CSV table of C-alpha atoms in Angstrom, one decimal:
chain,number,residue,atom,x,y,z
A,175,MET,CA,3.7,-3.1,23.8
A,176,ASP,CA,0.1,-3.4,22.5
A,177,LEU,CA,-0.2,-6.1,19.9
A,178,ASN,CA,-3.4,-5.9,17.9
A,179,ARG,CA,-3.9,-9.1,15.8
A,180,ILE,CA,-5.8,-8.5,12.5
A,181,THR,CA,-5.3,-11.9,11.1
A,182,PRO,CA,-3.2,-14.9,12.1
A,183,ARG,CA,-0.4,-13.6,9.8
A,184,TYR,CA,-0.7,-9.9,10.5
A,185,THR,CA,-0.5,-7.9,13.7
A,186,VAL,CA,-0.1,-4.2,14.2
A,187,SER,CA,0.7,-1.9,17.1
A,188,PRO,CA,1.7,1.6,18.1
A,189,GLN,CA,5.3,2.6,18.0
A,190,ILE,CA,7.8,0.1,19.3
A,191,ALA,CA,11.2,0.6,20.9
A,192,VAL,CA,14.4,-1.4,20.7
A,193,GLU,CA,13.6,-3.1,24.0
A,194,ASP,CA,10.3,-4.5,22.4
A,195,VAL,CA,12.2,-6.4,19.7
A,196,PRO,CA,13.1,-9.6,21.7
A,197,ALA,CA,9.4,-10.1,22.5
A,198,LEU,CA,8.5,-9.9,18.8
A,199,ALA,CA,11.1,-12.5,17.9
A,200,GLU,CA,9.8,-14.7,20.8
A,201,ALA,CA,6.3,-14.3,19.4
A,202,GLY,CA,7.4,-15.8,16.1
A,203,PHE,CA,7.3,-12.8,13.8
A,204,THR,CA,9.5,-13.2,10.8
A,205,LEU,CA,9.0,-9.7,9.3
A,206,VAL,CA,8.6,-6.3,10.9
A,207,ILE,CA,7.3,-3.4,8.8
A,208,CYS,CA,7.7,0.2,9.9
A,209,ASN,CA,4.9,2.4,8.5
A,210,ARG,CA,6.0,5.5,10.5
A,211,PRO,CA,8.1,8.2,8.9
A,212,ASP,CA,11.3,9.0,10.7
A,213,GLY,CA,10.3,12.7,10.9
A,214,GLU,CA,7.7,11.9,13.5
A,215,VAL,CA,10.0,10.3,16.0
A,216,PRO,CA,13.3,11.0,17.9
A,217,PRO,CA,16.5,9.2,16.7
A,218,GLU,CA,16.1,6.3,19.1
A,219,LEU,CA,12.8,5.3,17.5
A,220,GLN,CA,13.7,5.9,13.9
A,221,ALA,CA,13.6,3.0,11.4
A,222,GLU,CA,17.4,2.6,11.2
A,223,THR,CA,17.7,2.0,15.0
A,224,ILE,CA,14.7,-0.3,15.2
A,225,GLY,CA,15.7,-2.1,12.0
A,226,ALA,CA,19.1,-2.9,13.3
A,227,ALA,CA,17.6,-4.4,16.5
A,228,VAL,CA,15.1,-6.4,14.4
A,229,ARG,CA,17.8,-7.8,12.1
A,230,ALA,CA,20.0,-8.6,15.0
A,231,ALA,CA,17.1,-10.6,16.5
A,232,GLY,CA,16.9,-12.7,13.3
A,233,MET,CA,13.9,-11.1,11.6
A,234,GLU,CA,13.5,-9.2,8.4
A,235,PHE,CA,12.7,-5.4,8.4
A,236,ALA,CA,11.0,-3.2,5.8
A,237,VAL,CA,10.4,0.5,5.8
A,238,LEU,CA,7.2,1.8,4.1
A,239,PRO,CA,6.5,5.2,5.6
A,240,VAL,CA,2.8,6.2,5.3
A,241,THR,CA,1.9,9.8,5.2
A,242,HIS,CA,-1.3,11.5,3.9
A,243,ASP,CA,0.5,12.4,0.7
A,244,GLY,CA,2.5,9.1,0.5
A,245,LEU,CA,-0.3,6.6,0.9
A,246,THR,CA,-0.4,5.3,-2.7
A,247,LEU,CA,-1.8,2.1,-4.3
A,248,ASP,CA,1.9,1.2,-5.1
A,249,LEU,CA,2.7,1.3,-1.4
A,250,VAL,CA,-0.4,-0.7,-0.6
A,251,ALA,CA,0.6,-3.3,-3.2
A,252,GLU,CA,4.2,-3.4,-1.9
A,253,GLN,CA,3.1,-4.0,1.7
A,254,ALA,CA,0.5,-6.6,0.6
A,255,SER,CA,3.3,-8.4,-1.3
A,256,LEU,CA,5.6,-8.3,1.7
A,257,ILE,CA,2.9,-9.8,3.9
A,258,GLU,CA,2.0,-12.5,1.4
A,259,ASN,CA,5.6,-13.5,0.7
A,260,ALA,CA,6.8,-13.4,4.3
A,261,ALA,CA,8.2,-16.6,5.8
A,262,GLY,CA,5.8,-16.3,8.7
A,263,PRO,CA,3.7,-13.9,10.8
A,264,VAL,CA,4.2,-10.2,10.1
A,265,PHE,CA,4.2,-7.3,12.6
A,266,ALA,CA,3.7,-3.7,11.5
A,267,TYR,CA,3.8,-0.5,13.5
A,268,CYS,CA,3.2,3.2,13.2
A,269,ARG,CA,2.1,5.9,15.7
A,270,SER,CA,-1.1,4.1,16.8
A,271,GLY,CA,-1.4,1.1,14.4
A,272,THR,CA,-4.1,2.8,12.4
A,273,ARG,CA,-1.9,3.4,9.3
A,274,CYS,CA,-0.8,-0.2,9.4
A,275,ALA,CA,-4.4,-1.4,9.6
A,276,THR,CA,-5.4,1.0,6.8
A,277,VAL,CA,-2.7,-0.2,4.4
A,278,TRP,CA,-3.6,-3.8,5.2
A,279,ALA,CA,-7.3,-3.1,4.6
A,280,MET,CA,-6.6,-1.4,1.2
A,281,GLY,CA,-4.4,-4.3,0.2
A,282,GLN,CA,-7.2,-6.8,0.9
A,283,ALA,CA,-9.8,-4.9,-1.1
A,284,GLY,CA,-11.0,-7.1,-3.9
A,285,LYS,CA,-9.4,-10.2,-2.2
A,286,MET,CA,-11.8,-10.3,0.8
A,287,PRO,CA,-15.4,-8.9,1.1
A,288,THR,CA,-15.3,-5.4,2.5
A,289,ASP,CA,-17.4,-6.4,5.5
A,290,ASP,CA,-14.8,-9.0,6.4
A,291,ILE,CA,-12.0,-6.5,6.1
A,292,LEU,CA,-13.8,-4.0,8.3
A,293,ALA,CA,-14.7,-6.7,10.9
A,294,ALA,CA,-11.1,-7.8,11.1
A,295,THR,CA,-9.8,-4.3,11.7
A,296,ALA,CA,-12.6,-3.5,14.2
A,297,LYS,CA,-11.9,-6.7,16.2
A,298,ALA,CA,-8.2,-5.5,16.4
A,299,GLY,CA,-9.4,-2.1,17.7
A,300,TYR,CA,-9.3,-0.1,14.5
A,301,ALA,CA,-12.8,1.2,13.4
A,302,LEU,CA,-12.2,1.9,9.7
A,303,ASP,CA,-15.9,2.0,8.6
A,304,GLY,CA,-15.3,5.4,6.9
A,305,MET,CA,-13.0,3.6,4.4
A,306,ARG,CA,-15.9,1.5,3.0
A,307,PRO,CA,-16.3,3.6,-0.2
A,308,THR,CA,-12.5,3.5,-0.8
A,309,LEU,CA,-12.3,-0.2,-0.2
A,310,ASN,CA,-15.2,-0.8,-2.5
A,311,ALA,CA,-13.7,1.4,-5.2
A,312,ILE,CA,-10.3,-0.4,-5.0
A,313,ALA,CA,-12.2,-3.8,-5.3
A,314,GLU,CA,-14.1,-2.6,-8.3
A,315,ARG,CA,-10.9,-1.5,-10.1
A,316,GLY,CA,-9.6,-5.0,-9.7
């Protein structure tokens, strides 16, 4: 499992499997967010299966699938709220971690300087420089 820490409270990674869940609990994560639509994965990797293992390990689980058509500001706000209100560190996954990093970045627009957002995602291995105009536009909307 490839953990890519964006902030002390938010870490992302590529797709996980049930056998990865104990390590997440041991690492202290309190909430796991699935940003990957079930249609992209076989049954053993779908949200219901992973979610059952996460809950059994004592963590919370949320499903916010991100698609090109489904990446809305409402979804961004919902994920930002989940992260902000989590009892501790949050772990999110998708196919590569990029969608998780993107949703986080959009949720921070207007709360953090764009340069800081892009630096945090780049340090975690996700170069999102092409999002600068989007992040700036979200920040301007307030």
